[in-house]
PDB file of C-alpha atoms in Angstrom:
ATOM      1  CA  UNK N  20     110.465  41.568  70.113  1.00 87.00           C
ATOM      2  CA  UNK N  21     112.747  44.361  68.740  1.00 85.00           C
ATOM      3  CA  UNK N  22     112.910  45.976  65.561  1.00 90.00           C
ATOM      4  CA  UNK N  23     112.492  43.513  62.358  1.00 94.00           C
ATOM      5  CA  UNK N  24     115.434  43.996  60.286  1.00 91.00           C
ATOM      6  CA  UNK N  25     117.822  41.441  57.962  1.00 90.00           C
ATOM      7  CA  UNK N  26     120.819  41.583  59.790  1.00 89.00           C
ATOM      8  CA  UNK N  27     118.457  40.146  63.016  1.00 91.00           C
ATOM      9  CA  UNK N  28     117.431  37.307  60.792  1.00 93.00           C
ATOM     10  CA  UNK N  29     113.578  36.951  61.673  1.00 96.00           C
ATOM     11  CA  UNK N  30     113.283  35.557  58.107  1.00 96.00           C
ATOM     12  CA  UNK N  31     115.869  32.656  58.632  1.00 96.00           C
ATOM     13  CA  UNK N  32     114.068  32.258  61.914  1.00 97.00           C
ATOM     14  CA  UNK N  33     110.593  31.580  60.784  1.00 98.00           C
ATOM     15  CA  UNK N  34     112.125  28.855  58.157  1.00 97.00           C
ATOM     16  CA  UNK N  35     113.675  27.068  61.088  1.00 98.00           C
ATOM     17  CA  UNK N  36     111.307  26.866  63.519  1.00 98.00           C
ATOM     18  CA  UNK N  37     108.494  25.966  60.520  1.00 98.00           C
ATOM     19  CA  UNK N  38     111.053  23.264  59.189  1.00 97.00           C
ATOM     20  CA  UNK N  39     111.536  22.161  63.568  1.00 97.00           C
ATOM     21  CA  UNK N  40     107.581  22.052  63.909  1.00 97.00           C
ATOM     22  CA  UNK N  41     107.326  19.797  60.166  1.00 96.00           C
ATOM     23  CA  UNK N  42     110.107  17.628  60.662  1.00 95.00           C
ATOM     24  CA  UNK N  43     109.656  16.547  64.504  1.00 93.00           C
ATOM     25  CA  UNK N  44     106.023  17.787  64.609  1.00 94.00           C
ATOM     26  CA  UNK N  45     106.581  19.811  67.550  1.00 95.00           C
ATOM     27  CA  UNK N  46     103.417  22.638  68.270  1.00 95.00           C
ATOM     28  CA  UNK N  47     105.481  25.590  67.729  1.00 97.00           C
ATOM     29  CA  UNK N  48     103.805  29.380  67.293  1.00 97.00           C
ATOM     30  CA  UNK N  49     106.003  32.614  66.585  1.00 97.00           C
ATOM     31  CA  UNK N  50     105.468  36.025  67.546  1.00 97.00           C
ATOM     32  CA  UNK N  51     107.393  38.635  66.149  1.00 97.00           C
ATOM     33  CA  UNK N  52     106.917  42.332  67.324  1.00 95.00           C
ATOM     34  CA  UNK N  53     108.894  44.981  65.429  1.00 94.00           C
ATOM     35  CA  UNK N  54     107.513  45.805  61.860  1.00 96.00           C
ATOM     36  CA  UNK N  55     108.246  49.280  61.248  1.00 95.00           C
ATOM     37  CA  UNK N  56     104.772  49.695  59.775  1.00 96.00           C
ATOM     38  CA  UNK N  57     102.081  47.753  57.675  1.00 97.00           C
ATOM     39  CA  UNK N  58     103.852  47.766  54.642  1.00 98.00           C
ATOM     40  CA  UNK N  59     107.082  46.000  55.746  1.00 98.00           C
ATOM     41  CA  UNK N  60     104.433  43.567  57.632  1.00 98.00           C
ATOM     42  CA  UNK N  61     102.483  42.494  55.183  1.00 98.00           C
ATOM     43  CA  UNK N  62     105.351  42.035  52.172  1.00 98.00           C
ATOM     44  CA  UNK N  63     107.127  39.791  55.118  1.00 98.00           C
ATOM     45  CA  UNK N  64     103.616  37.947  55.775  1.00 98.00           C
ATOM     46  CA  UNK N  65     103.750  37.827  51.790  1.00 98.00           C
ATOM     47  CA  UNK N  66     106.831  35.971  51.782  1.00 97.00           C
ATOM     48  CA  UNK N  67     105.852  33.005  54.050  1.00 97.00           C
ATOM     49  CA  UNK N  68     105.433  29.456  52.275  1.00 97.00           C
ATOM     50  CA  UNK N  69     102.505  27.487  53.412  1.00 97.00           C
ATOM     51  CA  UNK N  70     104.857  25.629  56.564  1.00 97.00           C
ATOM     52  CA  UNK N  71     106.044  29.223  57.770  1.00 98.00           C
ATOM     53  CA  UNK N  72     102.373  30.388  57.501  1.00 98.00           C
ATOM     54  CA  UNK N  73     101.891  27.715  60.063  1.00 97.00           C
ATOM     55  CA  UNK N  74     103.914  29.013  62.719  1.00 98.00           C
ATOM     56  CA  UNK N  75     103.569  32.531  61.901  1.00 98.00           C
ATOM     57  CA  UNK N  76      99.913  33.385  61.642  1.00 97.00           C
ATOM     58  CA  UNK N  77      99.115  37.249  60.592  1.00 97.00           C
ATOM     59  CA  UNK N  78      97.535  37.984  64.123  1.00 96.00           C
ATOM     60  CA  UNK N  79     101.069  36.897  65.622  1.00 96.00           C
ATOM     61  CA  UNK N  80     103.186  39.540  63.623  1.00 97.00           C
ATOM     62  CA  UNK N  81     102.771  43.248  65.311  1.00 96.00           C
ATOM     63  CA  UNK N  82     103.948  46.712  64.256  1.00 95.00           C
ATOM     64  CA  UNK N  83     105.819  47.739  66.872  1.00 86.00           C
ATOM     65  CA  UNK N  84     103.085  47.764  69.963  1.00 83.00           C
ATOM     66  CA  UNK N  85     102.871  49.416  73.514  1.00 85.00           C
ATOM     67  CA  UNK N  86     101.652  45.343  74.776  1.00 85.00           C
ATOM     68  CA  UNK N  87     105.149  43.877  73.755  1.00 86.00           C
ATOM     69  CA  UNK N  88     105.327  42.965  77.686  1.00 88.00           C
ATOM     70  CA  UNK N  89     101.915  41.381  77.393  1.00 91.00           C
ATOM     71  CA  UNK N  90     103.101  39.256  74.577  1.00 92.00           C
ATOM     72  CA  UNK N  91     106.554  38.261  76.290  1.00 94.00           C
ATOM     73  CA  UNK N  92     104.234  37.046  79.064  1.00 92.00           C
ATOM     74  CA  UNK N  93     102.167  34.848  76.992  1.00 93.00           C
ATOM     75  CA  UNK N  94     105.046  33.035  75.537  1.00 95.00           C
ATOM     76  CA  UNK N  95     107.188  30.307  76.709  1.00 96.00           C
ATOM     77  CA  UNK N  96     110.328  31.374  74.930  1.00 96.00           C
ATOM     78  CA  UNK N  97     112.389  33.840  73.265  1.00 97.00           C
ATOM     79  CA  UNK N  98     114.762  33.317  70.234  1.00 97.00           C
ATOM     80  CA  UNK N  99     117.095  36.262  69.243  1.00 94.00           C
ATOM     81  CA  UNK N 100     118.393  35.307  66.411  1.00 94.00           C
ATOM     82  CA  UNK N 101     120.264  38.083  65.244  1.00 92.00           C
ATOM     83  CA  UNK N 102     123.388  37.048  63.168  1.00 87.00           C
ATOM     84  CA  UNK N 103     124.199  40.735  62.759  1.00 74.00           C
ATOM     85  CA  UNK N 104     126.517  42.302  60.327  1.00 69.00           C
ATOM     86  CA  UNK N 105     129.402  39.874  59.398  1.00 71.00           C
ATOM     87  CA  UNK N 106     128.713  37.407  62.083  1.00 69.00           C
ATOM     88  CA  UNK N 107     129.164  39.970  64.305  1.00 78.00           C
ATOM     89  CA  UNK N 108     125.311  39.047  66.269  1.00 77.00           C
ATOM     90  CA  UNK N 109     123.677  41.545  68.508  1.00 80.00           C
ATOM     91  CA  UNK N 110     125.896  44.263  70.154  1.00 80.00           C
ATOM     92  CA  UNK N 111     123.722  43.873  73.481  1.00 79.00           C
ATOM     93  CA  UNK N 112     120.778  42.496  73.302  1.00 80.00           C
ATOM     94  CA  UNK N 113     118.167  44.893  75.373  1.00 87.00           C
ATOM     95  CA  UNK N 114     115.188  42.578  74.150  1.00 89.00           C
ATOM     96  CA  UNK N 115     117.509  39.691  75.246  1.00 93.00           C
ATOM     97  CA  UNK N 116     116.584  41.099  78.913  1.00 94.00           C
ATOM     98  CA  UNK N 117     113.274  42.403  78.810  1.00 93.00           C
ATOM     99  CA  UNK N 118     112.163  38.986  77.585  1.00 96.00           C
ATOM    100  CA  UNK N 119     114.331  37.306  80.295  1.00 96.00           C
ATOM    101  CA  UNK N 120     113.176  39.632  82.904  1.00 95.00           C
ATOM    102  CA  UNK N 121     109.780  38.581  81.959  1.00 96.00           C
ATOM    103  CA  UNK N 122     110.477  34.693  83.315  1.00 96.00           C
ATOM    104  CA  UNK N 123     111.609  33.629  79.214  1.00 97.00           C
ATOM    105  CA  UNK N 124     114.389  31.241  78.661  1.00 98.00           C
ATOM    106  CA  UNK N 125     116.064  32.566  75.711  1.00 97.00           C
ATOM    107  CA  UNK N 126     117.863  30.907  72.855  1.00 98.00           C
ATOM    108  CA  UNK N 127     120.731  33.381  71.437  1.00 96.00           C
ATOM    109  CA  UNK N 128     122.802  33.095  68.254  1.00 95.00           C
ATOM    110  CA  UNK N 129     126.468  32.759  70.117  1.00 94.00           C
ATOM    111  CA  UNK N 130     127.965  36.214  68.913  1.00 92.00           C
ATOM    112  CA  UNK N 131     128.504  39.583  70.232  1.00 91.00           C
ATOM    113  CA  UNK N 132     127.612  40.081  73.092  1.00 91.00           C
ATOM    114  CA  UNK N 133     124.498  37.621  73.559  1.00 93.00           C
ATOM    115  CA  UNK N 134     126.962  34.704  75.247  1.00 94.00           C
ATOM    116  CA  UNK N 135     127.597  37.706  77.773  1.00 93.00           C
ATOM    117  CA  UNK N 136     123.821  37.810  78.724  1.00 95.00           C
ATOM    118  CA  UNK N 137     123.026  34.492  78.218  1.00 96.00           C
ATOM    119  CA  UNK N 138     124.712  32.086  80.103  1.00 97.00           C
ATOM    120  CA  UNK N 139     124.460  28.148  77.621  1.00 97.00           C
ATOM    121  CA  UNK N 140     122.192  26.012  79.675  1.00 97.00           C
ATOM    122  CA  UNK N 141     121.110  27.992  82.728  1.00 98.00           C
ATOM    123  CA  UNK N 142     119.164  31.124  81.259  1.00 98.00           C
ATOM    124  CA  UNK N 143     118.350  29.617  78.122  1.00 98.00           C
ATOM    125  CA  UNK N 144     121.282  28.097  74.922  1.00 98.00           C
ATOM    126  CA  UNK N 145     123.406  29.403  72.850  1.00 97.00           C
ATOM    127  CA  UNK N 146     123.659  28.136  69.270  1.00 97.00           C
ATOM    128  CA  UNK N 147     126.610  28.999  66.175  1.00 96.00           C
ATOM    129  CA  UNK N 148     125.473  31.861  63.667  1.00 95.00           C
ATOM    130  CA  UNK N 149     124.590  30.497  60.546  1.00 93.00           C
ATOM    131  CA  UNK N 150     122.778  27.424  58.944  1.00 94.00           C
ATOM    132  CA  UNK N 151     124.943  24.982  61.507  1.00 95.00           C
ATOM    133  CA  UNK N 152     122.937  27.089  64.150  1.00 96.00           C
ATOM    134  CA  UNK N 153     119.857  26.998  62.526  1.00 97.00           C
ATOM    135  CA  UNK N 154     120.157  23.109  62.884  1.00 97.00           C
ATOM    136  CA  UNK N 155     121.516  23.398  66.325  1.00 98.00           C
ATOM    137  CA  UNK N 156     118.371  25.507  67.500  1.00 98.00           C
ATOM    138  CA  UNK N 157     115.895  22.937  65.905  1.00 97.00           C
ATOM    139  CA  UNK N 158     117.775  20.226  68.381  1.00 97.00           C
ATOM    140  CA  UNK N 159     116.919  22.873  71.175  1.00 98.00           C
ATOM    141  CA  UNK N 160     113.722  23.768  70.170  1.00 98.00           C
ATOM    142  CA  UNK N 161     112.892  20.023  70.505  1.00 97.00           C
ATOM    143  CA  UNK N 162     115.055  19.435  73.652  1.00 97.00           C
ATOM    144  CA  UNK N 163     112.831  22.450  75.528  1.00 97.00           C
ATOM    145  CA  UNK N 164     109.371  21.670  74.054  1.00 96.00           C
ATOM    146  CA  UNK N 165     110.096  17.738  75.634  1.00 96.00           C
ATOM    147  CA  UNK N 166     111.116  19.302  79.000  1.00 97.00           C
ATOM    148  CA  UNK N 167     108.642  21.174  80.316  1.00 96.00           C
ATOM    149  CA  UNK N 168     110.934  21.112  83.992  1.00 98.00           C
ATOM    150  CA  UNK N 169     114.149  22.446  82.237  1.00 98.00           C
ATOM    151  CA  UNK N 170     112.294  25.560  80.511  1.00 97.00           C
ATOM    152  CA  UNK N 171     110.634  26.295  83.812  1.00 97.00           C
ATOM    153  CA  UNK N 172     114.047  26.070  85.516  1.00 98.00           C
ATOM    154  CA  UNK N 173     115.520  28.452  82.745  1.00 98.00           C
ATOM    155  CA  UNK N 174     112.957  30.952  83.299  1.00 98.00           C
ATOM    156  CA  UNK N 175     113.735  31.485  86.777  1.00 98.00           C
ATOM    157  CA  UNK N 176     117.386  31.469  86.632  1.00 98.00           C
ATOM    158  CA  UNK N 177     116.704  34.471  83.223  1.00 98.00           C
ATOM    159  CA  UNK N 178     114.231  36.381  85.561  1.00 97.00           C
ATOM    160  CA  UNK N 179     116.968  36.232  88.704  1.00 97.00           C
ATOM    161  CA  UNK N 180     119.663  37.392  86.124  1.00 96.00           C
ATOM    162  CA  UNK N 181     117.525  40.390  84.985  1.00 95.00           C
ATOM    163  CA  UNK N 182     116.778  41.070  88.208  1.00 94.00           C
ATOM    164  CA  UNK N 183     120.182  40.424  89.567  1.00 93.00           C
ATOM    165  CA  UNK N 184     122.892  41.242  87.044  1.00 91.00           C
ATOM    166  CA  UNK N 185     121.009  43.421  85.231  1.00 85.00           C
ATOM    167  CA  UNK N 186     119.153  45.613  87.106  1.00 76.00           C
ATOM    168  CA  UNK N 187     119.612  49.112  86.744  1.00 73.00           C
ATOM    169  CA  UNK N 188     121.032  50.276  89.994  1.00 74.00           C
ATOM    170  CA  UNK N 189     124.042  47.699  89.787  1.00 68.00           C
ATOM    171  CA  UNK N 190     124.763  48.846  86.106  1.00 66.00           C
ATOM    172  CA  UNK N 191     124.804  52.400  87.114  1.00 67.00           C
ATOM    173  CA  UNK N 192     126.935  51.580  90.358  1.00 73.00           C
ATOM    174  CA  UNK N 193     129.647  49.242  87.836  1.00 71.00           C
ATOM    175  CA  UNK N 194     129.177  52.267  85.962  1.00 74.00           C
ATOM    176  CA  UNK N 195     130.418  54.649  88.228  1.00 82.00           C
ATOM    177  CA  UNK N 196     132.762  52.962  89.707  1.00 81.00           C
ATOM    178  CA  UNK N 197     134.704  52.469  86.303  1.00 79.00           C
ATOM    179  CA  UNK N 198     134.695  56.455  85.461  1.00 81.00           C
ATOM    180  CA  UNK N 199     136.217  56.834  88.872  1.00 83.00           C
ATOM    181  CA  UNK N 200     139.034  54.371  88.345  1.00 83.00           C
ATOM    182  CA  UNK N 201     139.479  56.220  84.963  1.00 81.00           C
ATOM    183  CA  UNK N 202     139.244  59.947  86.318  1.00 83.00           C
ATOM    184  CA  UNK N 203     141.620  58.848  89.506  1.00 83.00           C
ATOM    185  CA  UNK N 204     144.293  57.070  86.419  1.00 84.00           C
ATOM    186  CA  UNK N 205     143.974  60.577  84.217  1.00 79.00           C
ATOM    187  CA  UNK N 206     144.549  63.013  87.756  1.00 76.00           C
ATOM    188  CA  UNK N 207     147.784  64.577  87.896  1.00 75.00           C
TER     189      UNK N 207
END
């Protein structure tokens, strides 16, 4: 869920997770929300080989919708794979949270500031940027799709962390708090 764009990698994604549900034959089904309209849709839906068709079927792939918390409910996952512009991954990851806040464990390329939202192996794991990722989230893919107990116990530490670290009253309270310090340095 977010906005589908190269340097956020859903391409790369969909080849990994069709090449993880092939080569370990694990039942894995995207959903990708964020087309910016039909046109950008259906030349990516164009672009799928017959294993990526598999995992990505066209009723899966959305224009950005108003039910993007409806889908994040009906999935058991979310992968932000967003290598960003020269490695640089996702600045912070607001999608990252919504989909945590919605009970998701989430699986984060380990740049930017994604490893500062995601802690590895309690709200979800954190994998390198690049093809050595790619093969490192296959291995997780299968590790969480065998363990029904450790996804479930990944969901509810990512829903307390939303709730808890996240929420909007604390970040406007750190917030505050920080432009005092400065104002009180910068007084006369």
């Amino acid at each position: 869920v977010g906005s589908v764009t190269e340097r956020k990698c859903q391409a790369m994604l969909v080849k990994t997770v069709a090449r993880a549900a092939r080569e370990r034959k694990l039942p894995l089904k995207l959903v990708i929300v964020g087309f910016r309209d039909q046109a950008q849709r259906a030349a990516f839906l164009d672009s799928l080989d017959d294993d990526a068709r598999a995992v990505l079927r066209p009723e899966a792939a959305f224009v950005t919708t108003p039910y993007a918390a409806s889908l994040l409910h009906a999935c058991d996952l979310h992968v932000l794979n967003s290598q960003g512009s020269k490695g640089r991954g996702e600045c912070f990851g607001r999608a990252t949270i919504e989909a945590m806040a919605a009970g998701l464990p989430v699986l984060g390329a380990d740049a930017g500031g994604t490893p500062e939202i995601i802690r590895d192996g309690v709200e979800g794991r954190l994998y390198p940027l690049g093809e050595d990722g790619q093969r490192v989230l296959k291995g997780q893919l299968a590790e969480l799709c065998a363990d029904p107990e450790k996804r479930r116990a990944m969901a509810e530490a990512a829903r307390h962390a939303a709730a808890t670290r996240f929420h909007a009253d604390r970040r406007h309270a750190e917030m505050t708090e920080a432009l005092g310090r400065l104002t009180a340095r910068a007084a006369p």
